[in-house]
Short mmCIF file of C-alpha atoms (C1' of nucleotides) in Angstrom, two decimals:
data_model
loop_
_atom_site.label_atom_id
_atom_site.label_comp_id
_atom_site.label_asym_id
_atom_site.label_seq_id
_atom_site.Cartn_x
_atom_site.Cartn_y
_atom_site.Cartn_z
CA MET Z 247 94.62 98.03 87.24
CA GLY Z 248 96.00 100.90 89.29
CA ILE Z 249 99.45 99.58 88.45
CA THR Z 250 101.66 101.55 86.12
CA LYS Z 251 103.66 99.57 83.54
CA THR Z 252 106.94 101.16 84.50
CA GLN Z 253 108.95 98.51 82.67
CA ILE Z 254 107.93 99.79 79.26
CA PHE Z 255 109.29 103.30 80.00
CA ASN Z 256 112.83 104.47 80.51
CA THR Z 257 114.38 105.48 83.79
CA GLU Z 258 114.20 109.20 83.03
CA GLN Z 259 110.48 109.00 82.30
CA ASN Z 260 109.77 106.98 85.42
CA GLU Z 261 111.82 109.22 87.69
CA LEU Z 262 110.34 112.36 86.26
CA ALA Z 263 106.81 110.96 86.69
CA ASN Z 264 107.63 109.96 90.22
CA THR Z 265 108.89 113.43 91.07
CA PHE Z 266 105.64 114.89 89.77
CA LYS Z 267 103.72 112.32 91.79
CA VAL Z 268 105.36 113.39 95.06
CA LEU Z 269 104.27 116.93 94.29
CA SER Z 270 100.75 115.95 93.16
CA ASN Z 271 98.95 116.32 96.48
CA PRO Z 272 97.71 119.65 97.91
CA ALA Z 273 98.65 118.60 101.45
CA ARG Z 274 102.23 118.11 100.37
CA ILE Z 275 102.22 121.44 98.53
CA ALA Z 276 100.84 123.13 101.64
CA ILE Z 277 103.45 121.42 103.81
CA LEU Z 278 106.25 122.64 101.56
CA GLU Z 279 104.87 126.14 101.52
CA PHE Z 280 104.48 126.11 105.32
CA ILE Z 281 107.96 124.73 105.93
CA SER Z 282 109.41 127.38 103.65
CA LYS Z 283 107.80 130.16 105.69
CA GLN Z 284 109.05 129.02 109.09
CA ASP Z 285 112.29 129.68 110.86
CA ALA Z 286 111.93 126.35 112.62
CA CYS Z 287 109.77 123.61 111.26
CA ILE Z 288 108.23 121.13 113.65
CA CYS Z 289 105.86 118.35 112.71
CA ASN Z 290 103.38 119.20 115.44
CA ASP Z 291 103.08 122.75 114.14
CA ILE Z 292 102.50 121.31 110.65
CA VAL Z 293 99.64 119.14 111.99
CA GLU Z 294 97.91 122.17 113.48
CA GLU Z 295 98.55 124.30 110.43
CA ILE Z 296 97.43 121.86 107.78
CA GLY Z 297 94.47 120.33 109.58
CA LEU Z 298 95.12 116.68 108.91
CA ALA Z 299 95.80 114.00 111.49
CA GLN Z 300 99.34 113.49 112.73
CA PRO Z 301 99.85 110.09 111.08
CA THR Z 302 98.68 111.54 107.78
CA ILE Z 303 101.17 114.42 107.98
CA SER Z 304 103.92 111.99 108.97
CA GLN Z 305 103.15 109.91 105.88
CA HIS Z 306 103.25 112.94 103.62
CA LEU Z 307 106.60 114.00 105.11
CA LYS Z 308 107.86 110.50 104.41
CA GLU Z 309 106.96 110.83 100.75
CA LEU Z 310 108.62 114.22 100.49
CA LYS Z 311 111.69 112.72 102.11
CA SER Z 312 111.65 109.78 99.67
CA ILE Z 313 113.01 112.01 96.92
CA ASN Z 314 115.02 114.14 99.38
CA LEU Z 315 112.92 117.26 98.84
CA ILE Z 316 113.03 117.85 102.60
CA LYS Z 317 115.36 116.81 105.38
CA GLY Z 318 114.63 116.48 109.08
CA GLU Z 319 117.09 117.27 111.83
CA ILE Z 320 116.37 115.94 115.29
CA GLU Z 321 116.32 118.68 117.86
CA GLY Z 322 115.59 117.19 121.21
CA LYS Z 323 112.18 115.56 120.99
CA LYS Z 324 111.20 117.62 118.03
CA ILE Z 325 112.30 117.36 114.44
CA CYS Z 326 113.23 120.36 112.39
CA TYR Z 327 112.04 119.71 108.89
CA CYS Z 328 113.38 121.91 106.17
CA ILE Z 329 113.65 121.97 102.42
CA ASN Z 330 116.72 120.36 100.95
CA LEU Z 331 117.99 123.21 98.86
CA LYS Z 332 120.28 121.04 96.75
CA THR Z 333 117.52 118.65 95.70
CA TRP Z 334 115.09 121.50 95.38
CA ALA Z 335 117.28 123.23 92.81
CA ALA Z 336 118.02 119.97 91.02
CA VAL Z 337 114.33 119.13 90.69
CA GLN Z 338 113.52 122.60 89.39
CA LYS Z 339 116.30 122.27 86.84
CA ARG Z 340 115.08 118.84 85.74
CA LEU Z 341 111.51 119.99 85.33
CA ASN Z 342 112.65 122.98 83.28
CA PHE Z 343 114.77 120.72 81.11
CA PHE Z 344 111.69 118.62 80.41
CA PHE Z 345 109.60 121.65 79.56
CA ASN Z 346 112.27 123.22 77.41
CA THR Z 347 113.19 120.09 75.43
CA THR Z 348 109.62 119.12 74.77
CA LYS Z 349 109.20 121.23 71.68
CA VAL Z 350 106.42 121.53 69.17
CA LYS Z 351 106.57 120.68 65.51
CA CYS Z 352 102.94 120.27 64.54
CA CYS Z 353 99.92 122.59 64.54
CA MET O 290 90.40 106.93 102.15
CA GLY O 291 91.94 107.60 98.74
CA ILE O 292 90.08 110.88 98.76
CA THR O 293 92.01 114.09 99.13
CA LYS O 294 90.58 116.75 101.46
CA THR O 295 90.68 119.48 98.85
CA GLN O 296 88.35 121.69 100.86
CA ILE O 297 90.99 122.44 103.48
CA PHE O 298 93.45 123.75 100.86
CA ASN O 299 93.27 126.85 98.76
CA THR O 300 92.57 126.96 95.04
CA GLU O 301 96.17 127.61 94.13
CA GLN O 302 97.39 124.60 96.12
CA ASN O 303 94.74 122.33 94.64
CA GLU O 304 95.36 123.47 91.08
CA LEU O 305 99.10 123.18 91.40
CA ALA O 306 98.77 119.67 92.85
CA ASN O 307 96.38 118.74 90.02
CA THR O 308 98.82 119.96 87.41
CA PHE O 309 101.52 117.82 88.99
CA LYS O 310 99.11 114.87 89.05
CA VAL O 311 98.49 115.06 85.32
CA LEU O 312 102.24 114.89 84.79
CA SER O 313 102.77 112.14 87.36
CA ASN O 314 102.53 109.14 85.04
CA PRO O 315 105.37 107.86 82.81
CA ALA O 316 102.96 107.03 80.00
CA ARG O 317 101.82 110.66 79.89
CA ILE O 318 105.43 111.87 79.99
CA ALA O 319 106.23 109.49 77.12
CA ILE O 320 103.21 110.67 75.17
CA LEU O 321 104.21 114.30 75.57
CA GLU O 322 107.79 113.51 74.51
CA PHE O 323 106.56 111.52 71.51
CA ILE O 324 104.11 114.19 70.42
CA SER O 325 106.80 116.83 70.63
CA LYS O 326 109.07 114.86 68.30
CA GLN O 327 106.47 114.30 65.59
CA ASP O 328 105.47 116.51 62.67
CA ALA O 329 102.00 115.02 62.79
CA CYS O 330 100.70 113.33 65.90
CA ILE O 331 98.09 110.64 65.55
CA CYS O 332 96.71 108.61 68.38
CA ASN O 333 97.12 105.36 66.55
CA ASP O 334 100.84 106.04 66.13
CA ILE O 335 101.05 106.80 69.84
CA VAL O 336 99.52 103.43 70.65
CA GLU O 337 102.23 101.66 68.63
CA GLU O 338 104.99 103.80 70.04
CA ILE O 339 104.06 103.59 73.73
CA GLY O 340 102.93 99.99 73.88
CA LEU O 341 99.73 100.44 75.80
CA ALA O 342 96.25 99.54 74.54
CA GLN O 343 94.32 102.14 72.53
CA PRO O 344 91.70 102.82 75.21
CA THR O 345 94.45 103.38 77.73
CA ILE O 346 96.22 105.88 75.49
CA SER O 347 92.89 107.59 74.80
CA GLN O 348 92.32 107.96 78.53
CA HIS O 349 95.79 109.44 79.09
CA LEU O 350 95.23 111.90 76.25
CA LYS O 351 91.97 112.89 77.89
CA GLU O 352 93.79 113.71 81.12
CA LEU O 353 96.42 115.74 79.29
CA LYS O 354 93.56 117.58 77.58
CA SER O 355 91.83 118.20 80.90
CA ILE O 356 94.36 120.90 81.76
CA ASN O 357 94.81 121.90 78.13
CA LEU O 358 98.39 120.67 77.91
CA ILE O 359 97.58 119.25 74.47
CA LYS O 360 95.00 119.97 71.84
CA GLY O 361 93.65 117.74 69.12
CA GLU O 362 92.67 118.80 65.63
CA ILE O 363 90.50 116.51 63.59
CA GLU O 364 92.10 115.66 60.27
CA GLY O 365 89.81 113.34 58.40
CA LYS O 366 89.41 110.21 60.41
CA LYS O 367 92.60 110.90 62.30
CA ILE O 368 93.31 113.41 65.03
CA CYS O 369 96.44 115.53 65.13
CA TYR O 370 97.39 115.90 68.75
CA CYS O 371 99.88 118.56 69.59
CA ILE O 372 101.16 120.41 72.59
CA ASN O 373 99.29 123.57 73.50
CA LEU O 374 102.18 126.01 73.58
CA LYS O 375 100.28 128.67 75.48
CA THR O 376 99.31 126.34 78.34
CA TRP O 377 102.71 124.68 78.21
CA ALA O 378 104.50 127.97 78.86
CA ALA O 379 101.95 128.99 81.52
CA VAL O 380 102.40 125.71 83.40
CA GLN O 381 106.19 126.02 83.29
CA LYS O 382 105.94 129.53 84.59
CA ARG O 383 103.65 128.51 87.37
CA LEU O 384 105.86 125.66 88.51
CA ASN O 385 108.87 127.94 88.50
CA PHE O 386 106.97 130.45 90.57
CA PHE O 387 106.23 127.75 93.09
CA PHE O 388 109.86 126.62 93.22
CA ASN O 389 111.18 130.19 93.43
CA THR O 390 108.83 131.43 96.08
CA THR O 391 109.26 128.44 98.32
CA LYS O 392 112.31 129.64 100.13
CA VAL O 393 114.24 128.30 103.02
CA LYS O 394 114.72 129.93 106.41
CA CYS O 395 115.73 127.05 108.66
CA CYS O 396 118.67 124.63 108.75
"C1'" DA H 13 74.57 101.54 52.14
"C1'" DT H 14 78.67 98.87 53.50
"C1'" DA H 15 83.20 98.18 54.87
"C1'" DT H 16 87.27 99.93 56.93
"C1'" DA H 17 90.00 102.81 59.92
"C1'" DT H 18 90.48 105.81 63.88
"C1'" DT H 19 89.30 107.43 68.28
"C1'" DA H 20 86.12 107.64 72.46
"C1'" DT H 21 83.40 105.58 76.02
"C1'" DC H 22 81.80 101.98 79.18
"C1'" DG H 23 82.37 98.41 82.35
"C1'" DT H 24 85.31 95.92 85.11
"C1'" DA H 25 89.45 94.07 87.68
"C1'" DA H 26 93.63 94.97 90.05
"C1'" DT H 27 96.49 97.98 92.43
"C1'" DA H 28 97.55 102.63 94.54
"C1'" DT H 29 96.56 106.52 97.38
"C1'" DT H 30 94.60 109.03 101.14
"C1'" DG H 31 93.34 109.44 105.80
"C1'" DC H 32 92.82 108.12 110.50
"C1'" DA H 33 92.66 105.32 115.00
"C1'" DA H 34 95.48 102.62 117.60
"C1'" DT H 35 99.87 101.71 118.86
"C1'" DA H 36 104.91 101.89 118.99
"C1'" DT H 37 109.08 104.43 119.49
"C1'" DA H 38 112.00 108.09 121.11
"C1'" DT H 39 113.32 111.93 123.88
"C1'" DC H 40 113.17 114.95 127.62
"C1'" DA H 41 111.86 116.36 132.43
"C1'" DA H 42 111.07 115.50 137.08
"C1'" DT B 119 111.72 105.13 136.53
"C1'" DT B 120 107.61 107.48 135.35
"C1'" DG B 121 105.05 110.77 132.81
"C1'" DA B 122 104.54 113.85 129.14
"C1'" DT B 123 105.48 115.17 124.42
"C1'" DA B 124 106.69 114.42 119.54
"C1'" DT B 125 107.00 111.54 115.66
"C1'" DA B 126 106.72 106.98 113.22
"C1'" DT B 127 104.47 102.72 112.06
"C1'" DT B 128 100.67 99.52 111.45
"C1'" DG B 129 96.25 98.16 109.98
"C1'" DC B 130 92.22 99.21 107.84
"C1'" DA B 131 88.38 101.51 105.10
"C1'" DA B 132 87.10 104.39 101.30
"C1'" DT B 133 88.16 106.33 97.09
"C1'" DA B 134 91.32 106.97 92.98
"C1'" DT B 135 94.09 105.33 89.27
"C1'" DT B 136 95.63 102.31 85.73
"C1'" DA B 137 94.80 99.16 82.16
"C1'" DC B 138 92.17 96.59 78.91
"C1'" DG B 139 88.24 94.14 76.34
"C1'" DA B 140 84.00 95.17 74.31
"C1'" DT B 141 81.56 98.40 72.08
"C1'" DA B 142 80.11 102.90 70.31
"C1'" DA B 143 80.89 106.82 67.51
"C1'" DT B 144 82.88 109.20 63.62
"C1'" DA B 145 84.77 109.71 59.08
"C1'" DT B 146 86.40 108.15 54.67
"C1'" DA B 147 86.30 105.21 50.68
"C1'" DT B 148 84.02 102.08 47.63
#
DNA sequence: ATATATTATCGTAATATTGCAATATATCAA
DNA sequence: TTGATATATTGCAATATTACGATAATATAT
């Protein structure tokens, strides 16, 4: 159906899955990598770098913003996008918690 | 278009995104958590636990198997699914590498 | 061989995602 | 104000994902 039955899972499972979903696109990975390499991060540069149309990049940035992985500061007519260090660390910690607590008992 | 332009990204970016994609569904998160708690892991038990139809669970297991996150051993007419520790650790390491190397220079 | 139990595959419907053109909005510069 | 530049939003087409019923495949037990 394309629809996920979120109601049968708990909040932690849904949020974790959603975090993974935001990261599950190579364009968004590339955007994060590119932003992290720049001193100043401007959308138009991202468009040229990634090679996708401007609306597409804008949409990907919106998704990254939806979980606060990045933040954009308006600088004149440009926007300086950068990684939100606080969320970044929190997400990494959460993913590690998932990997560490998912232990193996069989096989 | 629903289609990702994988050709404009590098292998690392595509593989990383694909790994995140496999983990981007709450049912698959729940399956991994359930498997990790069991001594013996049988698909039929998973169906009862998760609350999705058997073909749906089977499909999710297939996706988890596609990147070797789990492995299934045939035990009679049942199958013992368990987490593939080797891949598990490798994936965790890879994700941490991504988080650690994506540094911040602006803002 | 037949019946039962377990898991996989196929086909299909509904919804989600990706990407872009067109357009809107916002900001600066002259 | 007008024009140029940068980013966001809308609308749409194509493909992907999710879920399930029906069915196939596999293995055991009788």
